[in-house]
Short mmCIF file of C-alpha atoms in Angstrom, two decimals:
data_model
loop_
_atom_site.label_atom_id
_atom_site.label_comp_id
_atom_site.label_asym_id
_atom_site.label_seq_id
_atom_site.Cartn_x
_atom_site.Cartn_y
_atom_site.Cartn_z
CA MET A 1 38.79 -5.18 -34.71
CA THR A 2 36.13 -3.24 -32.66
CA PRO A 3 36.90 -0.04 -31.30
CA VAL A 4 36.27 0.19 -27.36
CA ILE A 5 37.16 3.79 -27.25
CA HIS A 6 36.37 6.05 -30.04
CA PHE A 7 36.99 9.89 -30.06
CA TYR A 8 35.41 11.56 -32.88
CA HIS A 9 36.18 15.20 -33.61
CA VAL A 10 35.76 15.91 -29.77
CA THR A 11 36.08 19.50 -28.51
CA LYS A 12 35.92 20.34 -25.07
CA ARG A 13 35.50 24.26 -23.95
CA PHE A 14 35.29 25.35 -20.39
CA ASP A 15 34.63 28.90 -21.57
CA GLN A 16 35.26 31.33 -24.35
CA TYR A 17 38.94 31.57 -23.31
CA SER A 18 39.70 28.01 -22.27
CA THR A 19 39.50 24.96 -24.61
CA ALA A 20 40.95 21.87 -23.12
CA LEU A 21 40.63 19.76 -26.46
CA HIS A 22 40.43 20.64 -29.94
CA ASP A 23 38.86 18.41 -32.46
CA VAL A 24 40.52 15.21 -31.26
CA THR A 25 39.72 12.09 -32.92
CA PHE A 26 41.33 8.69 -32.48
CA HIS A 27 40.08 5.32 -31.47
CA ILE A 28 41.55 2.51 -29.20
CA GLU A 29 40.86 -1.22 -30.46
CA LYS A 30 39.84 -3.88 -28.11
CA GLY A 31 42.65 -5.47 -26.45
CA GLU A 32 45.09 -2.59 -27.19
CA PHE A 33 47.49 -1.19 -24.52
CA VAL A 34 47.89 2.39 -25.45
CA PHE A 35 49.73 5.38 -23.51
CA LEU A 36 48.38 8.87 -23.77
CA THR A 37 51.17 11.46 -23.05
CA GLY A 38 51.71 15.22 -23.13
CA ALA A 39 52.92 18.10 -20.95
CA SER A 40 50.84 19.21 -18.09
CA GLY A 41 47.83 21.10 -19.36
CA ALA A 42 47.70 19.19 -22.66
CA GLY A 43 44.29 17.89 -21.96
CA LYS A 44 45.16 14.35 -20.82
CA SER A 45 42.94 14.49 -17.93
CA THR A 46 40.22 16.14 -19.60
CA LEU A 47 40.25 13.30 -22.13
CA LEU A 48 40.28 10.67 -19.42
CA LYS A 49 37.23 12.54 -17.68
CA LEU A 50 35.42 12.46 -21.00
CA ILE A 51 35.82 8.68 -21.24
CA LEU A 52 34.46 8.03 -17.77
CA ARG A 53 31.82 10.82 -18.53
CA GLN A 54 32.75 12.93 -15.63
CA MET A 55 31.99 15.71 -18.26
CA GLN A 56 30.40 16.16 -21.72
CA PRO A 57 32.16 17.06 -24.74
CA SER A 58 31.17 20.52 -26.09
CA ASP A 59 31.23 19.00 -29.49
CA GLY A 60 31.78 15.84 -31.15
CA GLN A 61 31.12 12.12 -29.97
CA VAL A 62 32.57 9.95 -27.47
CA VAL A 63 32.13 6.20 -27.86
CA VAL A 64 32.96 3.67 -25.07
CA ASN A 65 32.32 0.08 -25.11
CA GLY A 66 29.65 0.64 -27.89
CA ARG A 67 27.81 3.55 -25.87
CA ASN A 68 27.48 6.80 -26.97
CA LEU A 69 28.18 8.77 -23.80
CA LYS A 70 26.53 12.10 -25.10
CA SER A 71 23.16 10.14 -25.43
CA MET A 72 23.84 7.59 -22.47
CA LYS A 73 20.95 8.07 -20.05
CA ARG A 74 22.02 9.38 -16.38
CA SER A 75 20.57 5.89 -14.99
CA GLN A 76 22.77 3.92 -17.09
CA LEU A 77 25.91 5.71 -15.97
CA PRO A 78 26.92 3.61 -13.04
CA PHE A 79 26.42 0.52 -14.93
CA PHE A 80 28.87 2.17 -17.65
CA ARG A 81 31.45 2.97 -15.04
CA ARG A 82 31.35 -0.58 -13.67
CA GLU A 83 32.84 -1.43 -16.74
CA ILE A 84 35.90 0.84 -16.75
CA GLY A 85 38.67 0.33 -14.22
CA MET A 86 39.72 3.74 -13.41
CA VAL A 87 42.85 4.61 -11.49
CA PHE A 88 42.90 8.17 -10.46
CA GLN A 89 45.72 10.33 -10.08
CA ASP A 90 44.90 11.38 -6.71
CA PHE A 91 43.79 7.76 -5.95
CA LYS A 92 40.42 8.52 -4.70
CA LEU A 93 40.62 5.98 -1.83
CA ILE A 94 37.97 6.45 0.83
CA GLU A 95 40.12 7.67 3.91
CA ARG A 96 37.85 6.46 6.66
CA MET A 97 37.55 3.08 5.04
CA THR A 98 40.27 0.36 5.51
CA VAL A 99 42.01 -1.06 2.45
CA PHE A 100 39.75 -4.08 2.82
CA GLU A 101 36.87 -1.85 3.05
CA ASN A 102 37.62 0.16 0.09
CA LEU A 103 37.76 -2.98 -1.94
CA SER A 104 34.76 -4.59 -0.28
CA PHE A 105 32.75 -1.47 -1.12
CA ILE A 106 33.20 -1.84 -4.87
CA LEU A 107 32.36 -5.17 -4.50
CA THR A 108 29.06 -4.46 -2.57
CA VAL A 109 28.52 -1.78 -5.72
CA LEU A 110 28.82 -4.80 -7.93
CA GLY A 111 26.45 -7.27 -6.16
CA ILE A 112 29.09 -9.53 -5.13
CA PRO A 113 28.03 -11.56 -1.99
CA PRO A 114 29.88 -10.47 1.34
CA ARG A 115 31.31 -13.88 1.85
CA GLU A 116 33.42 -13.60 -1.25
CA HIS A 117 34.80 -10.13 -0.57
CA LYS A 118 37.84 -11.16 1.50
CA LYS A 119 38.79 -13.83 -0.96
CA ARG A 120 38.54 -11.49 -3.94
CA ALA A 121 40.18 -8.41 -2.14
CA TYR A 122 42.84 -10.73 -0.92
CA GLY A 123 43.53 -11.58 -4.60
CA ALA A 124 43.47 -8.21 -5.83
CA LEU A 125 45.75 -7.09 -3.38
CA ARG A 126 48.14 -10.04 -3.56
CA ALA A 127 48.49 -8.83 -7.34
CA VAL A 128 49.84 -5.60 -6.13
CA SER A 129 52.18 -7.13 -3.26
CA LEU A 130 49.90 -5.48 -0.71
CA HIS A 131 47.88 -8.34 0.85
CA HIS A 132 49.44 -7.81 4.17
CA LYS A 133 48.04 -4.37 4.33
CA LEU A 134 44.46 -5.51 4.23
CA ASN A 135 43.54 -3.68 7.58
CA ALA A 136 45.60 -0.66 7.20
CA TYR A 137 43.99 2.89 6.14
CA PRO A 138 44.89 4.73 3.26
CA LEU A 139 46.51 7.65 5.48
CA GLN A 140 48.85 4.89 6.97
CA LEU A 141 50.35 3.95 3.55
CA SER A 142 52.98 5.76 1.43
CA GLY A 143 51.81 7.20 -1.87
CA GLY A 144 53.10 4.45 -3.87
CA GLU A 145 51.01 2.14 -1.61
CA GLN A 146 48.19 4.18 -1.98
CA GLN A 147 48.46 4.25 -5.91
CA ARG A 148 48.82 0.35 -5.80
CA ILE A 149 45.64 -0.14 -3.53
CA ALA A 150 43.85 2.28 -6.14
CA ILE A 151 45.05 -0.17 -8.99
CA ALA A 152 43.80 -3.30 -7.01
CA ARG A 153 40.42 -1.53 -6.62
CA ALA A 154 40.45 -0.82 -10.59
CA LEU A 155 41.31 -4.17 -11.44
CA ILE A 156 39.06 -6.09 -9.06
CA ASN A 157 36.42 -6.78 -11.52
CA GLU A 158 38.41 -7.87 -14.46
CA PRO A 159 37.16 -4.63 -16.27
CA LEU A 160 36.57 -4.52 -20.10
CA VAL A 161 38.71 -1.14 -19.98
CA ILE A 162 41.33 0.16 -17.70
CA VAL A 163 42.06 3.80 -17.68
CA ALA A 164 44.83 4.98 -15.51
CA ASP A 165 45.86 8.76 -15.01
CA GLU A 166 49.54 9.03 -14.12
CA PRO A 167 49.55 5.50 -12.33
CA THR A 168 53.12 5.60 -11.86
CA GLY A 169 53.82 8.93 -10.83
CA ASN A 170 54.45 8.18 -7.07
CA LEU A 171 56.50 4.99 -7.89
CA ASP A 172 60.10 4.40 -7.80
CA PRO A 173 61.51 2.85 -11.12
CA ASP A 174 61.35 -0.92 -9.62
CA LEU A 175 57.65 -0.53 -8.57
CA THR A 176 57.03 1.31 -11.75
CA GLN A 177 58.10 -1.91 -13.66
CA GLU A 178 55.87 -4.14 -11.19
CA ILE A 179 52.85 -1.74 -11.96
CA VAL A 180 53.16 -1.75 -15.88
CA GLN A 181 53.64 -5.68 -15.31
CA ILE A 182 50.26 -5.64 -13.62
CA PHE A 183 48.47 -3.67 -16.34
CA ALA A 184 50.09 -5.80 -19.19
CA GLU A 185 48.89 -8.94 -17.46
CA ALA A 186 45.29 -7.47 -17.25
CA ASN A 187 45.76 -6.55 -20.74
CA LEU A 188 46.63 -10.14 -21.81
CA ARG A 189 43.47 -11.39 -20.01
CA GLY A 190 41.54 -9.19 -22.47
CA SER A 191 41.29 -5.68 -20.77
CA THR A 192 41.65 -2.63 -23.17
CA VAL A 193 44.16 -0.45 -21.41
CA LEU A 194 44.84 3.27 -21.70
CA ILE A 195 47.49 4.79 -19.42
CA ALA A 196 48.15 8.64 -19.36
CA THR A 197 51.77 9.16 -18.04
CA HIS A 198 54.50 11.78 -18.23
CA ASP A 199 57.11 8.88 -18.06
CA ARG A 200 58.89 9.30 -21.31
CA GLU A 201 61.39 6.53 -20.63
CA LEU A 202 58.52 3.99 -19.86
CA ILE A 203 56.69 5.10 -23.24
CA GLU A 204 59.56 4.85 -25.24
CA GLN A 205 60.59 1.36 -24.00
CA SER A 206 57.23 0.08 -24.24
CA GLY A 207 56.58 -0.78 -27.66
CA ARG A 208 53.05 0.21 -27.62
CA ARG A 209 51.01 2.81 -29.50
CA VAL A 210 51.38 6.38 -27.79
CA ILE A 211 49.01 9.20 -28.41
CA THR A 212 50.69 12.63 -27.88
CA LEU A 213 48.72 15.69 -26.77
CA ASP A 214 49.73 19.08 -27.11
CA HIS A 215 47.72 22.04 -25.97
CA GLY A 216 44.30 19.92 -26.45
CA ARG A 217 45.51 18.54 -29.84
CA ILE A 218 46.60 15.08 -30.92
CA THR A 219 50.17 16.05 -32.45
CA ASP A 220 51.59 12.54 -32.69
CA GLU A 221 50.26 8.86 -32.70
CA LYS A 222 52.71 6.28 -33.08
CA VAL A 223 54.08 2.91 -31.98
CA ALA A 224 56.77 3.22 -29.63
CA THR A 225 60.10 1.76 -30.84
CA PRO A 226 61.62 0.23 -27.91
CA PRO A 227 65.51 0.29 -27.56
CA ARG A 228 66.90 -2.97 -26.50
CA ALA A 229 67.27 -2.80 -22.79
CA PRO A 230 66.70 -5.03 -19.78
CA ARG A 231 64.00 -3.12 -18.23
CA VAL A 232 61.82 -3.23 -21.23
CA GLU A 233 62.28 -6.74 -21.91
CA SER A 234 61.50 -7.59 -18.17
CA ILE A 235 58.14 -5.38 -18.40
CA PHE A 236 56.83 -6.40 -21.80
CA GLY A 237 58.63 -9.29 -22.57
CA ILE A 238 59.67 -7.60 -26.04
CA GLY A 239 63.17 -7.63 -27.82
CA GLY A 240 65.68 -10.36 -28.70
CA MET B 1 14.38 0.08 -15.99
CA HIS B 2 17.86 -1.01 -16.35
CA ARG B 3 18.52 -4.71 -16.23
CA ASP B 4 20.82 -4.00 -13.07
CA ASP B 5 18.56 -1.24 -11.65
CA ALA B 6 17.45 -3.34 -8.72
CA LEU B 7 19.57 -3.33 -5.66
CA PRO B 8 21.35 -6.54 -4.92
CA LYS B 9 20.30 -8.16 -1.40
CA THR B 10 23.61 -7.55 -0.01
CA THR B 11 23.25 -3.76 -0.13
CA PHE B 12 20.45 -3.56 2.52
CA PRO B 13 22.74 -4.70 5.59
CA TYR B 14 25.30 -2.23 3.95
CA PHE B 15 22.77 0.73 4.13
CA PHE B 16 21.99 -0.27 7.99
CA ARG B 17 25.76 -0.54 8.84
CA GLU B 18 26.60 2.83 7.20
CA ALA B 19 23.62 4.58 8.64
CA ALA B 20 24.54 3.24 12.10
CA ARG B 21 28.18 4.16 11.70
CA ARG B 22 27.54 7.62 10.39
CA MET B 23 25.03 8.30 13.18
CA TRP B 24 27.81 7.24 15.77
CA VAL B 25 30.47 9.34 13.85
CA SER B 26 28.13 12.41 14.07
CA LYS B 27 26.61 11.75 17.48
CA ARG B 28 25.98 15.43 18.38
CA THR B 29 23.87 16.39 15.34
CA SER B 30 22.31 12.84 15.51
CA PHE B 31 21.47 13.56 18.99
CA VAL B 32 19.67 16.84 18.25
CA ALA B 33 17.54 15.04 15.40
CA VAL B 34 16.63 12.11 17.67
CA ALA B 35 15.82 14.75 20.63
CA MET B 36 13.66 16.93 18.25
CA ILE B 37 11.50 14.07 17.33
CA ALA B 38 11.28 12.69 20.97
CA ILE B 39 10.15 16.18 22.23
CA SER B 40 7.64 16.30 19.65
CA LEU B 41 6.12 12.95 19.98
CA PHE B 42 6.33 13.33 23.67
CA ILE B 43 4.31 16.45 23.45
CA VAL B 44 1.66 14.43 20.99
CA GLY B 45 1.68 11.52 23.23
CA ALA B 46 1.01 13.60 26.47
CA PHE B 47 -2.20 14.91 24.45
CA LEU B 48 -3.22 11.37 23.28
CA LEU B 49 -2.76 10.24 27.13
CA VAL B 50 -5.02 12.76 28.32
CA ALA B 51 -7.75 12.30 25.53
CA GLU B 52 -7.38 8.58 26.14
CA ASN B 53 -8.09 8.85 29.68
CA LEU B 54 -10.81 11.15 29.53
CA GLY B 55 -12.38 8.96 26.98
CA ARG B 56 -12.21 6.14 29.21
CA ALA B 57 -14.04 8.00 31.89
CA VAL B 58 -16.60 8.95 29.42
CA ALA B 59 -16.92 5.23 28.37
CA GLN B 60 -17.43 4.20 31.99
CA ALA B 61 -20.17 6.56 32.21
CA GLY B 62 -21.46 6.16 28.95
CA GLY B 63 -23.54 2.89 29.74
CA LYS B 64 -25.77 4.76 32.25
CA SER B 65 -27.39 7.96 32.75
CA ARG B 66 -27.66 9.26 36.23
CA VAL B 67 -29.64 12.43 37.41
CA ASN B 68 -28.54 13.98 40.77
CA ILE B 69 -31.52 15.84 42.68
CA TYR B 70 -30.09 17.94 44.95
CA LEU B 71 -32.34 19.20 48.13
CA THR B 72 -32.28 22.44 49.40
CA THR B 73 -30.11 22.74 52.76
CA ASP B 74 -33.21 23.40 54.87
CA ALA B 75 -35.47 20.83 53.29
CA THR B 76 -38.03 19.47 56.01
CA GLN B 77 -38.59 15.67 56.34
CA GLN B 78 -41.84 16.24 54.87
CA GLN B 79 -40.27 17.74 51.69
CA ILE B 80 -37.88 14.88 51.35
CA ALA B 81 -40.69 12.46 51.48
CA SER B 82 -42.75 14.24 49.05
CA VAL B 83 -39.80 14.21 46.63
CA ASP B 84 -39.39 10.46 47.10
CA GLY B 85 -42.93 9.88 46.47
CA TRP B 86 -42.84 11.58 43.24
CA LEU B 87 -39.98 9.79 42.17
CA ALA B 88 -41.56 6.60 43.18
CA ALA B 89 -44.57 7.33 41.26
CA HIS B 90 -42.68 8.09 38.16
CA HIS B 91 -41.55 4.88 36.55
CA ASP B 92 -38.38 6.47 34.90
CA PHE B 93 -37.01 7.89 38.08
CA ALA B 94 -37.78 4.72 40.29
CA ALA B 95 -34.51 3.40 40.50
CA ARG B 96 -33.40 5.87 43.04
CA ARG B 97 -30.90 6.13 46.02
CA PHE B 98 -30.89 8.69 48.69
CA ILE B 99 -27.78 10.28 49.59
CA SER B 100 -27.72 11.98 53.08
CA LYS B 101 -25.84 15.04 53.87
CA GLU B 102 -23.43 12.73 55.84
CA ILE B 103 -22.84 10.53 53.10
CA ALA B 104 -22.09 13.39 50.73
CA LEU B 105 -19.53 14.74 53.12
CA THR B 106 -18.00 11.30 53.54
CA ARG B 107 -17.70 11.03 49.76
CA PHE B 108 -15.92 14.26 49.33
CA ARG B 109 -13.54 13.49 51.97
CA THR B 110 -12.65 10.32 50.12
CA TYR B 111 -12.24 11.88 46.69
CA PHE B 112 -10.68 15.00 47.71
CA ALA B 113 -8.59 13.62 50.67
CA ASN B 114 -6.24 16.73 50.61
CA LEU B 115 -9.18 19.14 51.18
CA SER B 116 -10.66 17.18 53.97
CA ASP B 117 -9.32 19.56 56.53
CA VAL B 118 -10.67 22.73 54.67
CA VAL B 119 -14.20 21.11 55.22
CA GLY B 120 -13.33 20.13 58.83
CA GLN B 121 -12.79 23.63 59.82
CA LEU B 122 -16.28 24.40 58.71
CA ASP B 123 -19.11 24.98 61.42
CA GLU B 124 -21.55 22.81 59.77
CA ASN B 125 -21.71 20.20 56.76
CA PRO B 126 -22.13 22.29 53.57
CA PHE B 127 -23.18 19.42 51.55
CA PRO B 128 -26.73 18.91 50.40
CA ALA B 129 -28.74 15.87 50.68
CA SER B 130 -29.74 14.46 47.34
CA PHE B 131 -31.50 11.58 45.26
CA GLU B 132 -29.59 9.68 42.68
CA CYS B 133 -31.44 8.09 40.07
CA GLU B 134 -30.23 5.67 37.24
CA ILE B 135 -32.07 6.45 34.08
CA ALA B 136 -31.90 4.16 30.91
CA PRO B 137 -29.95 6.28 28.36
CA ALA B 138 -32.63 5.98 25.69
CA VAL B 139 -35.31 7.24 28.00
CA ALA B 140 -33.12 10.29 29.11
CA GLN B 141 -33.12 11.77 25.17
CA SER B 142 -37.05 11.69 25.07
CA PRO B 143 -39.34 14.57 25.30
CA ALA B 144 -41.43 12.83 27.71
CA PHE B 145 -38.66 12.57 30.17
CA ALA B 146 -37.77 16.29 29.65
CA GLN B 147 -41.40 17.39 30.58
CA GLN B 148 -41.14 15.04 33.72
CA ALA B 149 -37.86 16.73 34.52
CA LYS B 150 -39.40 20.32 34.44
CA GLU B 151 -42.20 18.86 36.78
CA LEU B 152 -39.43 17.81 39.08
CA ARG B 153 -37.71 21.10 39.16
CA ALA B 154 -40.98 22.63 40.44
CA ILE B 155 -41.33 20.64 43.55
CA ALA B 156 -40.75 22.25 46.71
CA GLY B 157 -37.54 21.22 48.67
CA ILE B 158 -35.53 20.75 45.37
CA ASP B 159 -32.62 23.10 44.61
CA GLU B 160 -31.08 21.66 41.49
CA VAL B 161 -31.62 18.66 39.02
CA GLN B 162 -28.31 17.65 37.31
CA PHE B 163 -28.17 15.28 34.43
CA ASP B 164 -24.84 13.15 34.08
CA TRP B 165 -24.90 13.10 30.45
CA GLU B 166 -24.52 16.95 30.49
CA TRP B 167 -20.99 16.64 31.62
CA VAL B 168 -20.38 13.68 29.46
CA GLU B 169 -21.28 15.59 26.59
CA LYS B 170 -19.13 18.55 27.83
CA LEU B 171 -16.20 15.93 28.49
CA LYS B 172 -16.64 14.68 24.99
CA LYS B 173 -16.17 18.17 23.65
CA LEU B 174 -13.01 18.44 25.65
CA ILE B 175 -11.80 15.14 24.44
CA ASN B 176 -12.24 16.47 20.80
CA LEU B 177 -10.46 19.65 21.58
CA VAL B 178 -7.43 17.86 23.35
CA ASN B 179 -7.11 15.53 20.31
CA LEU B 180 -7.44 18.42 18.00
CA ALA B 181 -4.74 20.51 19.98
CA GLY B 182 -2.50 17.33 20.23
CA ILE B 183 -3.08 16.81 16.24
CA ILE B 184 -1.90 20.56 15.62
CA ALA B 185 0.86 20.73 18.15
CA GLY B 186 2.19 17.42 17.03
CA GLY B 187 1.74 18.17 13.30
CA VAL B 188 3.86 21.63 13.82
CA LEU B 189 6.50 20.02 15.96
CA ALA B 190 6.61 16.83 13.70
CA ILE B 191 6.98 19.09 10.61
CA ALA B 192 9.83 20.88 12.60
CA ALA B 193 11.50 17.76 13.78
CA ALA B 194 11.45 16.63 9.78
CA PHE B 195 13.29 19.67 8.81
CA THR B 196 15.61 19.31 11.63
CA ILE B 197 16.35 15.72 10.38
CA ALA B 198 16.61 17.14 6.86
CA ASN B 199 19.28 19.54 7.92
CA VAL B 200 21.28 16.97 9.88
CA ILE B 201 21.08 14.63 6.66
CA ARG B 202 22.22 17.64 4.76
CA LEU B 203 25.07 18.22 6.95
CA THR B 204 26.20 14.59 6.91
CA MET B 205 25.81 14.56 3.22
CA LEU B 206 28.36 17.70 3.01
CA LEU B 207 30.47 16.04 5.22
CA TYR B 208 30.52 13.02 2.87
CA ARG B 209 30.51 14.68 -0.30
CA GLU B 210 34.16 13.58 -1.55
CA GLU B 211 33.11 10.25 -0.62
CA ILE B 212 29.94 10.35 -2.60
CA ASP B 213 31.79 11.66 -5.79
CA ILE B 214 34.03 8.62 -5.25
CA MET B 215 31.32 6.24 -5.07
CA ARG B 216 29.62 7.78 -8.16
CA LEU B 217 32.92 7.35 -10.02
CA VAL B 218 33.18 3.79 -9.11
CA GLY B 219 29.68 3.09 -10.37
CA ALA B 220 27.61 3.14 -7.36
CA THR B 221 23.83 3.89 -8.23
CA GLU B 222 21.95 7.04 -6.84
CA ARG B 223 20.05 4.48 -4.83
CA MET B 224 23.05 3.06 -3.51
CA ILE B 225 24.44 6.47 -2.33
CA ARG B 226 21.33 7.70 -1.01
CA GLY B 227 20.04 4.44 0.74
CA PRO B 228 22.32 5.06 3.87
CA PHE B 229 21.21 8.51 4.18
CA LEU B 230 17.40 7.67 4.11
CA ILE B 231 18.11 4.72 6.58
CA GLU B 232 19.83 7.19 8.76
CA GLY B 233 16.73 9.71 8.75
CA ILE B 234 14.36 6.66 9.39
CA LEU B 235 16.50 5.36 12.25
CA GLN B 236 16.61 8.81 13.70
CA GLY B 237 12.90 9.17 13.50
CA PHE B 238 12.45 5.45 14.86
CA ILE B 239 14.77 6.06 17.88
CA GLY B 240 12.97 9.62 18.64
CA ALA B 241 9.72 8.11 18.82
CA ALA B 242 10.83 5.13 20.94
CA VAL B 243 12.48 7.48 23.34
CA ALA B 244 9.37 9.59 23.50
CA ILE B 245 7.36 6.53 24.35
CA ALA B 246 9.79 5.66 26.93
CA LEU B 247 9.52 9.10 28.29
CA LEU B 248 6.02 9.35 28.37
CA PHE B 249 5.69 5.95 30.30
CA ALA B 250 8.06 7.16 32.79
CA ALA B 251 5.91 10.23 33.12
CA PHE B 252 2.69 8.38 33.38
CA LEU B 253 4.21 5.74 35.96
CA ALA B 254 5.50 8.81 38.09
CA GLY B 255 2.31 10.76 37.78
CA ARG B 256 0.11 7.41 38.74
CA ASN B 257 2.35 6.68 41.74
CA PHE B 258 2.93 10.32 42.77
CA LEU B 259 0.13 12.47 41.81
CA ALA B 260 -2.70 10.19 41.87
CA PRO B 261 -3.33 9.19 45.18
CA ARG B 262 -2.51 12.59 46.53
CA TYR B 263 -5.07 14.58 44.45
CA SER B 264 -7.43 11.63 44.07
CA LEU B 265 -10.27 11.92 41.75
CA LEU B 266 -9.23 14.40 39.07
CA TRP B 267 -5.55 12.76 38.58
CA SER B 268 -6.96 9.15 39.06
CA PHE B 269 -8.95 9.99 35.83
CA LEU B 270 -5.78 11.01 33.89
CA PHE B 271 -3.54 8.21 34.99
CA ASN B 272 -6.22 5.62 34.73
CA GLY B 273 -4.22 3.81 32.14
CA PHE B 274 -1.59 4.15 29.29
CA LEU B 275 -1.85 4.44 25.76
CA PRO B 276 -3.03 1.53 23.88
CA TRP B 277 -0.61 -0.56 21.64
CA ARG B 278 -2.27 0.85 18.45
CA LYS B 279 -1.55 4.36 19.21
CA LEU B 280 2.10 3.47 20.40
CA LEU B 281 2.57 2.05 17.09
CA ALA B 282 1.23 5.08 15.49
CA LEU B 283 3.41 7.26 17.52
CA LEU B 284 6.57 4.89 16.34
CA ALA B 285 5.25 5.05 12.65
CA GLY B 286 4.69 8.79 12.98
CA GLY B 287 8.49 9.19 14.17
CA THR B 288 9.69 7.06 11.57
CA LEU B 289 7.71 8.78 8.80
CA ALA B 290 9.00 12.13 9.90
CA GLY B 291 12.66 10.74 9.91
CA PHE B 292 12.16 9.34 6.31
CA LEU B 293 10.44 12.60 4.92
CA GLY B 294 13.35 14.68 6.52
CA SER B 295 15.97 12.32 4.95
CA TRP B 296 14.12 12.25 1.68
CA LEU B 297 13.99 16.06 1.45
CA SER B 298 17.67 16.14 1.87
CA VAL B 299 18.56 13.44 -0.66
CA ARG B 300 16.30 14.78 -3.09
CA GLU B 301 17.75 18.11 -2.83
CA SER B 302 21.20 16.91 -3.02
CA GLY B 303 20.49 16.12 -6.65
CA GLU B 304 22.59 13.92 -8.86
CA GLU B 305 25.94 14.28 -10.45
CA ARG B 306 26.04 17.28 -12.90
CA VAL B 307 27.31 15.90 -16.10
#
């Protein structure tokens, strides 16, 4: 198997008193679906920022899609980021743009001809059941709806890697199930998925690999053992 | 160069759409930038227009060199005949025309209609009679001609001998001065306008800082992020220049219609014609360039993502 995300002895220090990650080493194989968990301040968001190269590690190496992010040229950064579908905790939707324009902007960045934008945006929104909100502005939507728009934006280009920071944090249990199903389907289509979440129930029932962070260190790395429960079966299609 | 570094064709319409939208959203600041460019180029254009029309006057006079021989007011008929005889005897001065005191007065009343009443209040006609001689330009510059002119000045009954090309030369110097003043004033104002545009774009970039961060995170290149800001500056410069030209043309028409007939000769020189299309294009290009430089300064200073 080929590692798509590889952290090798990564340390991230902000100053001499504040270290977000201590000597973190792990890798995620192509096609894997992995959960990253830990309490607030454990270093989850820092780790995701390192994957997107929003920041650089103080020590160690981060390799994503075969690119060593430390040595990657600045000019290559946008093209690297286009390979990653990132779902941000605060959604990062452009408020002055409608839902369609938010998606259309990504397609413009990707060089997709404008005549295809409507079709592709509609398809991405249909996947998150918000195709009727094409002309709404983000602030006219609930937190959960904004979250789903952000997911649609991340998935619109069928990225190699999907990274999501608390994607179900604003959702009720039914929607959580629906969203994780969307990620699972993207995973089945070949995307590698890494989800940072607090949702212990979701993780425990997933049957997926779970990396646990505590105070910037990996304290546990295991495959969750799902109890036989209807919710899990419906989400991941596992169990009897 | 990265394989995907070239901007897709579809991004250029996006640049223009975004730039126009941002200008509309920030109407007041955009107005200031456009007004600064318009004022600067209006002043430059005004200097150019004056110089252009003075140049036209020079060009009209350039093909011929005229000598005006003014007679003393008490010149006798015999002295006038003597001068006429001397002119007839000298080949270079032979193409002559006698301008009587009455003709001189009529000309003045035509050229300076508003001063006609003043002259009318005088007891007698103050204008001297004169001879006008058309001289070939090449001859006018020769040492032999200078010698003849010296002889002419010594003839009894002649008060003054004036050469047209002397004021043409003075006018040429004045045109150079006006052009220089225009370039200096215009240059200073254009730089000020470019800095105004730079500040406007800087403000816009601050306004869109969060959006720019999002664009970077989803994979937009710096070119794609900066493009609309550059286009915004260019559009502001272009619109400012177009406004300046429109205002200048309106001022020119107003001047020609309201000032020229009333003050006759002087104003008719200055409102003889509008700027030629090459200079109008240069003004447009200057405004556009100032806009581009201003926005380029801003986006350059704004830097890239710090990672």
